[in-house]
mmCIF file of C-alpha atoms and ligand atoms in Angstrom:
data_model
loop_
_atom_site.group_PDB
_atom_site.id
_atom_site.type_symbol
_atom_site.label_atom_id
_atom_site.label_comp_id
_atom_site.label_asym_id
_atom_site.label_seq_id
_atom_site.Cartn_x
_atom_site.Cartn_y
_atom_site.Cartn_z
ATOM 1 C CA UNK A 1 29.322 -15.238 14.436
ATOM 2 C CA UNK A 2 30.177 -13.446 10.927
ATOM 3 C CA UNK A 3 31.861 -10.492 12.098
ATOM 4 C CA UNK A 4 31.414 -9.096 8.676
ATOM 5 C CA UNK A 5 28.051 -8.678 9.436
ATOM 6 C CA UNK A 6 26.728 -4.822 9.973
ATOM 7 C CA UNK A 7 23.887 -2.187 9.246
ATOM 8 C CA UNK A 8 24.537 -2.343 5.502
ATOM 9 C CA UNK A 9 24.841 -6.090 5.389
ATOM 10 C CA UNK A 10 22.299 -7.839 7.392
ATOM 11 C CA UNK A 11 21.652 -11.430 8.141
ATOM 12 C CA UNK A 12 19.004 -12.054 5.557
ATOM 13 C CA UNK A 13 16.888 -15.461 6.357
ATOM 14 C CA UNK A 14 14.873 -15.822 3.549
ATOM 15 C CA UNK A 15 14.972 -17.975 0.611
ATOM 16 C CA UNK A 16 17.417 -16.448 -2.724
ATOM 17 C CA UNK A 17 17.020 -19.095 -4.819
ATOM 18 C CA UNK A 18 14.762 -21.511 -5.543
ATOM 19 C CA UNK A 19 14.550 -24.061 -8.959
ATOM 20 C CA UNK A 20 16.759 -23.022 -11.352
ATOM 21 C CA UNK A 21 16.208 -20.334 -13.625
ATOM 22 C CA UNK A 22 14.400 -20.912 -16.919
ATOM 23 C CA UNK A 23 16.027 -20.158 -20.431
ATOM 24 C CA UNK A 24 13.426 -17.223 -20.760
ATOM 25 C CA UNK A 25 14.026 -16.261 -17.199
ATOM 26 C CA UNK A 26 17.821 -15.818 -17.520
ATOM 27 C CA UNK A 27 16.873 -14.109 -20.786
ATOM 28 C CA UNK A 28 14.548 -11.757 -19.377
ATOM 29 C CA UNK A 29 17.616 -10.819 -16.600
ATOM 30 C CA UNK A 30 19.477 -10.484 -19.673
ATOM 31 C CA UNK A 31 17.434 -7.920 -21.522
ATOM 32 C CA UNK A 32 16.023 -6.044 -18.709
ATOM 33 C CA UNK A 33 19.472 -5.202 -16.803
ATOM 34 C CA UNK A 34 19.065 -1.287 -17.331
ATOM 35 C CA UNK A 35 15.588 -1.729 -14.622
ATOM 36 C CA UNK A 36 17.993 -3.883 -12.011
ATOM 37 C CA UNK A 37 19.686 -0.908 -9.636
ATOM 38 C CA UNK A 38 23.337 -1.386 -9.140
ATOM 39 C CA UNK A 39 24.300 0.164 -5.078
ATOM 40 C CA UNK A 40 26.666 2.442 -6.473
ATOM 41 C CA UNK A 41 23.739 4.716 -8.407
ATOM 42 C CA UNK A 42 21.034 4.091 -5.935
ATOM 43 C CA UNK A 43 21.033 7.493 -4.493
ATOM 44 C CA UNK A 44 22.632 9.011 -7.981
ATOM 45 C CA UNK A 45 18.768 8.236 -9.233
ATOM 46 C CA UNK A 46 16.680 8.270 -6.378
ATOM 47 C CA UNK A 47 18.907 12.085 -5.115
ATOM 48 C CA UNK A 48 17.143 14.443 -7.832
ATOM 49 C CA UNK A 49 13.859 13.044 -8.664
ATOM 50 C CA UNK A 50 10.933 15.614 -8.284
ATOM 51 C CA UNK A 51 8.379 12.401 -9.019
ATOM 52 C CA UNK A 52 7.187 10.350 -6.242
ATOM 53 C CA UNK A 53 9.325 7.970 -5.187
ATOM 54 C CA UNK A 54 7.294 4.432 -4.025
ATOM 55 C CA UNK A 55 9.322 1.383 -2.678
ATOM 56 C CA UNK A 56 7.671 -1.650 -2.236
ATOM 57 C CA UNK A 57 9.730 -4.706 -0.185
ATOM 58 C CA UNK A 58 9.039 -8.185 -1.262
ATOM 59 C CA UNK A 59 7.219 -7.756 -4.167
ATOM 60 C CA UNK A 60 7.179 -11.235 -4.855
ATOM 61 C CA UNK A 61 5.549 -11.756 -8.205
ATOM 62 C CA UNK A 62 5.336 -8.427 -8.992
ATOM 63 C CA UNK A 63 1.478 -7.922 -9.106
ATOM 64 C CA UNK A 64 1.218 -4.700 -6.867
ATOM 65 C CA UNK A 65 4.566 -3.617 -8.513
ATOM 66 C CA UNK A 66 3.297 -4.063 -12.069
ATOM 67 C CA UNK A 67 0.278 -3.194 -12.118
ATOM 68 C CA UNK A 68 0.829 0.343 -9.314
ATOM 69 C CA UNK A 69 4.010 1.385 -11.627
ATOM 70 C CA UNK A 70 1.243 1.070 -15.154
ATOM 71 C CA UNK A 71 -1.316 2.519 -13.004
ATOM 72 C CA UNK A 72 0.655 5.548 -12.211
ATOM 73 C CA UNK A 73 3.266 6.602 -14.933
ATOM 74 C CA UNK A 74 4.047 9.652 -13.351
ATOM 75 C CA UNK A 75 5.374 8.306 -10.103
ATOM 76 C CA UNK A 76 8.886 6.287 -9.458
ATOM 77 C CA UNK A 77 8.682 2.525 -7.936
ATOM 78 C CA UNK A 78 11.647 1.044 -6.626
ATOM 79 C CA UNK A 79 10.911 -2.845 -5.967
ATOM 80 C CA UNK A 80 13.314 -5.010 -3.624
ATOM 81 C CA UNK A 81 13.262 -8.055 -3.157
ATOM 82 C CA UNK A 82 16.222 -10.879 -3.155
ATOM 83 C CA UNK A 83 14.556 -14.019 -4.618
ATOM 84 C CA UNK A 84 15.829 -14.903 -7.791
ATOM 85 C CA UNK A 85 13.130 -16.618 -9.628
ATOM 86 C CA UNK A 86 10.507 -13.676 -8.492
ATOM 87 C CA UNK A 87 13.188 -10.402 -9.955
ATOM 88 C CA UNK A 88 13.273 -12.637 -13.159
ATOM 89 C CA UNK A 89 9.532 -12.809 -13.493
ATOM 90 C CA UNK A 90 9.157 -9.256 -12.468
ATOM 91 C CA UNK A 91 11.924 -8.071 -15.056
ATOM 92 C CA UNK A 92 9.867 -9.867 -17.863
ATOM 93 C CA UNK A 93 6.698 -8.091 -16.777
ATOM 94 C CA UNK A 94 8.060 -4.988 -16.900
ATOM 95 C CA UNK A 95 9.828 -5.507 -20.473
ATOM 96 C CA UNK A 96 6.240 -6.757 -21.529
ATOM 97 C CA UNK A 97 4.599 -3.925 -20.436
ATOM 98 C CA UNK A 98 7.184 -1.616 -21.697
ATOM 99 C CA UNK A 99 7.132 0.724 -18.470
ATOM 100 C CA UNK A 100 9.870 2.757 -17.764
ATOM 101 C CA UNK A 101 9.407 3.644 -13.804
ATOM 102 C CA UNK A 102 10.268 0.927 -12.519
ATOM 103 C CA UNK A 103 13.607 -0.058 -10.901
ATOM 104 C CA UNK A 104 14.296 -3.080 -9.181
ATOM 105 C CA UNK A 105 16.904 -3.753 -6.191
ATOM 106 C CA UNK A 106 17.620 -7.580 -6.311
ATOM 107 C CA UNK A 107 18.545 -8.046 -2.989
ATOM 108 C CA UNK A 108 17.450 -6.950 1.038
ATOM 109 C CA UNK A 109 16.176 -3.704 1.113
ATOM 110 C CA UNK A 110 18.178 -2.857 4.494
ATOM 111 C CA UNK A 111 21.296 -2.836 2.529
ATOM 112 C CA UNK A 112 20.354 0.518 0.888
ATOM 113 C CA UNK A 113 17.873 1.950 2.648
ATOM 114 C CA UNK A 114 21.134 4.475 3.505
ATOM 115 C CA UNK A 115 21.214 4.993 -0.230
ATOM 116 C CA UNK A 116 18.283 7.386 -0.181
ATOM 117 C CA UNK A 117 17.970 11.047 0.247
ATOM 118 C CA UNK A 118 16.223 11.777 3.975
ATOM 119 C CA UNK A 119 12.552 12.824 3.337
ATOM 120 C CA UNK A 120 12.847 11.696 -0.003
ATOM 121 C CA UNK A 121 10.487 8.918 -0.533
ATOM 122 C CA UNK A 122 6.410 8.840 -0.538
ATOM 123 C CA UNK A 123 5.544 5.765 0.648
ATOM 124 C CA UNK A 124 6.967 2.056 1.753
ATOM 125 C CA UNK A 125 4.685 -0.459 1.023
ATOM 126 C CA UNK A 126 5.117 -4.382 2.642
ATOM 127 C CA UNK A 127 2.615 -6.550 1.351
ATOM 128 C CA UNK A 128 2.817 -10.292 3.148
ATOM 129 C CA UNK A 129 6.059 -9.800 4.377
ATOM 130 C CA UNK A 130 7.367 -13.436 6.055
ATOM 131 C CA UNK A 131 5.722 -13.621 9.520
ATOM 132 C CA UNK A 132 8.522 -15.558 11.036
ATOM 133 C CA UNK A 133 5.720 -16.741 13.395
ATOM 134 C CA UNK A 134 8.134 -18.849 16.105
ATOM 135 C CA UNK A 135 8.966 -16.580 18.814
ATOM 136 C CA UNK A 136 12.698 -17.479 18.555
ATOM 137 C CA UNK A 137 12.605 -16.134 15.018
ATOM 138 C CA UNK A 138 11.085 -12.958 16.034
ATOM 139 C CA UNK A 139 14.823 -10.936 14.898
ATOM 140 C CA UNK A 140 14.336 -12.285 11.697
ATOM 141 C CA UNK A 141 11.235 -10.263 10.721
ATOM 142 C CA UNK A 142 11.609 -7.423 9.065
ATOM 143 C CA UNK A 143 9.253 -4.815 10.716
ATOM 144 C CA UNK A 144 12.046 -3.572 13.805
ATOM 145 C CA UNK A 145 12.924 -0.626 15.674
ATOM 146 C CA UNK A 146 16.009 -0.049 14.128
ATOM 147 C CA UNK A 147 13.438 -0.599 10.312
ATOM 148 C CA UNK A 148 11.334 1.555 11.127
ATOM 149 C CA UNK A 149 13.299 4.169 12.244
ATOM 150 C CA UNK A 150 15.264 4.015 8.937
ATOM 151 C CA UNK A 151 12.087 4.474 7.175
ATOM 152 C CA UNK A 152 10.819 7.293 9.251
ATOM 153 C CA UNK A 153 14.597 9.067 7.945
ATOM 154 C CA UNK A 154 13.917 8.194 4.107
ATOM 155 C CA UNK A 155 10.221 8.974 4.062
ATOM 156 C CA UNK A 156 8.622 12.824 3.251
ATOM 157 C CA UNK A 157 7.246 14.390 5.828
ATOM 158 C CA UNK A 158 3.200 13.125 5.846
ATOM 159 C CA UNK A 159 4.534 10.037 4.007
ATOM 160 C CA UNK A 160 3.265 6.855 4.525
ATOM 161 C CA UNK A 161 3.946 2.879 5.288
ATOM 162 C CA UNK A 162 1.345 0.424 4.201
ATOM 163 C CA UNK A 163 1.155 -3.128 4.987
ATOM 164 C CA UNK A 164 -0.922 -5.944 4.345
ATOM 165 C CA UNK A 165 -0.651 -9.092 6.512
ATOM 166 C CA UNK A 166 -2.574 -12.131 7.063
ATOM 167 C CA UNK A 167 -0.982 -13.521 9.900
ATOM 168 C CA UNK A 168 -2.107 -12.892 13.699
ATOM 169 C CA UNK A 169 1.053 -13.023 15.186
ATOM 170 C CA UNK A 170 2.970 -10.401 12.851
ATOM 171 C CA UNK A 171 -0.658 -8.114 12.911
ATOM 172 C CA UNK A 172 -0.146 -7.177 16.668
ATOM 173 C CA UNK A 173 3.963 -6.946 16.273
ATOM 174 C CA UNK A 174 3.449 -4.580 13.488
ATOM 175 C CA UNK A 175 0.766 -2.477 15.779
ATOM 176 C CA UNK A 176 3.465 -2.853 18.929
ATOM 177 C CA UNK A 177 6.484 -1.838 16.628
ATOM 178 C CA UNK A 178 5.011 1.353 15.389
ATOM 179 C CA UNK A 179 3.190 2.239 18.013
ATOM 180 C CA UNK A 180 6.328 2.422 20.230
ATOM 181 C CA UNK A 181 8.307 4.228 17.924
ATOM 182 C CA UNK A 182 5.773 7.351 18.269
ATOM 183 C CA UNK A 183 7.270 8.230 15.014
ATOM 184 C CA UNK A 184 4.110 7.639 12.970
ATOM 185 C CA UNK A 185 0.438 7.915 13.261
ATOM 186 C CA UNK A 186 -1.788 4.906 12.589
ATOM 187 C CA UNK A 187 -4.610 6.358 9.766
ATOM 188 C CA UNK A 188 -7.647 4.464 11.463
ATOM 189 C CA UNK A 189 -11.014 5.717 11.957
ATOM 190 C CA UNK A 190 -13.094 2.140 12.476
ATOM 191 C CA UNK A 191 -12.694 -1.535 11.690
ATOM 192 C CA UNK A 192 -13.592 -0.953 8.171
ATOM 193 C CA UNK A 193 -9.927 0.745 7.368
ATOM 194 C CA UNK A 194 -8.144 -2.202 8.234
ATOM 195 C CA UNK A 195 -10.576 -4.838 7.362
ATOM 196 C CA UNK A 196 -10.183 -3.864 3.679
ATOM 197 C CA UNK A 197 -7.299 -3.423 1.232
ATOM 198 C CA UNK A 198 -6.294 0.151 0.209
ATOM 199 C CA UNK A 199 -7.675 1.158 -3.029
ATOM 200 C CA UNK A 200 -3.761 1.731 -4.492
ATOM 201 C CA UNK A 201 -3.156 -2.204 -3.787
ATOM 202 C CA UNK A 202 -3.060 -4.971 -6.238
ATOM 203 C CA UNK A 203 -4.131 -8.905 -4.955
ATOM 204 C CA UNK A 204 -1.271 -10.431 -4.825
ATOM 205 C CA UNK A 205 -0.389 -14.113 -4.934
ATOM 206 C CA UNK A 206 0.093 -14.276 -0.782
ATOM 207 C CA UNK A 207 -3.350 -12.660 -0.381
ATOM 208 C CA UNK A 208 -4.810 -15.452 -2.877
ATOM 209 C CA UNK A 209 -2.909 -17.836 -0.695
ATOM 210 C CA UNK A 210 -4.845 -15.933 2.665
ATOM 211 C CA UNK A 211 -8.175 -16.147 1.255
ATOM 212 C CA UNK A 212 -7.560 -19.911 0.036
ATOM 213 C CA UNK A 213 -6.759 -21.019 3.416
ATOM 214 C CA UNK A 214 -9.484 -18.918 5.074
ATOM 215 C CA UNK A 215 -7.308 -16.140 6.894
ATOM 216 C CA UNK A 216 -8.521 -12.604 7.111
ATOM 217 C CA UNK A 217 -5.473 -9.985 5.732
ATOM 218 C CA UNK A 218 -5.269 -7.314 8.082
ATOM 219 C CA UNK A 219 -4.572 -3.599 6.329
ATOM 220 C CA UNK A 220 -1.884 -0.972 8.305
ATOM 221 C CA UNK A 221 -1.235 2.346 6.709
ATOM 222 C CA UNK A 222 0.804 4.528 9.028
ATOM 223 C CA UNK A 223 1.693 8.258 8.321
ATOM 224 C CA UNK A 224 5.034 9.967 9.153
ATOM 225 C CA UNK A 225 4.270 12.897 12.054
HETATM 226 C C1 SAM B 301 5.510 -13.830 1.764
HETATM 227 S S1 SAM B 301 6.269 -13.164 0.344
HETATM 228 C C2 SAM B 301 5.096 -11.949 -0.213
HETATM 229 C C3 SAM B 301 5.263 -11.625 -1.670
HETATM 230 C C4 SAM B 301 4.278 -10.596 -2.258
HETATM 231 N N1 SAM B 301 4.411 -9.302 -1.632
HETATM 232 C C5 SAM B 301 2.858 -11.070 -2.181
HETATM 233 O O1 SAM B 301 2.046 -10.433 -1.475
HETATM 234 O O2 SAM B 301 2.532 -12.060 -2.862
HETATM 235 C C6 SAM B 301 7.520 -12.147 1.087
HETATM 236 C C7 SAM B 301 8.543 -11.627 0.078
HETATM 237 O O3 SAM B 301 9.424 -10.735 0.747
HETATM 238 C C8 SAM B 301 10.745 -10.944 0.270
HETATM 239 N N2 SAM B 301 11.672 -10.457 1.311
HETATM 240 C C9 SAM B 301 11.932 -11.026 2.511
HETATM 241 N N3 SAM B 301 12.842 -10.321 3.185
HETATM 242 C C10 SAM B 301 13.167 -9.244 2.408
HETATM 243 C C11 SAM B 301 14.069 -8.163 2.546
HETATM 244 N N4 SAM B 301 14.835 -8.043 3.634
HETATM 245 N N5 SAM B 301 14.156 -7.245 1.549
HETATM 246 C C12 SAM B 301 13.386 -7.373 0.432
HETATM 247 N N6 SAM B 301 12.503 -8.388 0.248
HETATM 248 C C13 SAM B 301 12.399 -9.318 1.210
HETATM 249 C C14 SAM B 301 10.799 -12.459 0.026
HETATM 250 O O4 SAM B 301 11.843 -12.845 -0.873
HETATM 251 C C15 SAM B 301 9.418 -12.725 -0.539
HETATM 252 O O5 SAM B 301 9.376 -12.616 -1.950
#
């Protein structure tokens, strides 16, 4: 057991790095090091911002992240997520684009979600997040009490967690987790608002890979109480 191991420094399963960086990769890291977040000034920019702050976990290739943070200059995004490879592609989208309200935490987003002011975020978003589908891995995924109620701290009150997932499995944890926690209010009226992704979501390239291999993304939004 690593007894170094604690709230603020999780076990994190998932991959970190994959083929080695490309020379336009490291360069993009290179150039865009003001948008990666250091722990130290996490709350030093998140404590005083009057915009909307948005964090998205897992962002992956950056498509929602991109193309939400262009979308909407006048909100904040904070993106997390710990793979190498995917912060380097997402750093040299966002120096492409020129956008400035973007920050990105290269690493798992449990390790700061302290960092934040309480009530001070808008909305969490989780597109795909890893399904860990065996149940032996089911303390690997993400979505937990212990998650959620760190969220429910963090977010405004009337603020919101969305989350897009294609696998059956995960769909019903994420329904058990939050329902339990009583904390939040599933925004459902029929079939329809979880059948279809929210208007304020970008594909993304795990939704491609649903579609491809004929599985039906299921879409959560659930409001703070
Ligand atoms: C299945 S991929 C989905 C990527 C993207 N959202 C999409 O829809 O294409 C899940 C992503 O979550 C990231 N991830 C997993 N655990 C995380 C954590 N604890 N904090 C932040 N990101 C995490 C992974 O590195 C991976 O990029």
């Amino acid at each position: 057991m690593n007894l170094l191991l604690s709230k603020e420094n999780p076990r994190f399963y998932g991959r970190r790095k994959g083929r080695k960086l490309s020379k336009s990769a490291v360069l993009a890291l290179k150039k865009g090091s003001k948008y990666i977040v250091e722990y130290e000034n996490i709350s030093k920019i998140f404590s005083h911002s009057k915009k909307n702050i948005i964090i998205e976990i897992g962002f992956g290739n950056g498509e929602n992240l991109i193309n939400s943070a262009k979308l909407n200059p006048e909100n904040i995004y904070l993106g997390a997520d710990p793979f190498l490879n995917t912060t380097a592609k997402c750093v040299q989208k966002i120096l492409e684009n020129n956008l400035t309200n973007i920050k990105i935490w290269p690493d798992d987003i449990r390790k700061i979600l302290n960092c934040f002011p309480l009530e001070s975020v808008s909305e969490v978003k989780l597109l795909f997040p890893d399904p860990w589908p065996k149940f032996k891995h089911k303390k690997r995924r993400l979505i937990q009490t212990d998650f959620i109620n760190n969220i429910y701290e963090i977010l405004k009150t009337k603020g919101k967690v969305t989350i897009g997932t294609d696998h059956k499995i995960l769909k019903s944890w994420i329904l058990e987790k939050f329902q339990e926690s009583l904390k939040f209010e599933w925004q459902v009226k029929d079939s329809k608002d979880w059948q279809s992704r929210p208007k304020e979501c970008f594909f993304t390239k795990y939704e491609q890979k649903s579609h491809k291999e004929k599985r039906k993304p299921s879409w959560f939004i659930f409001k703070k109480k």
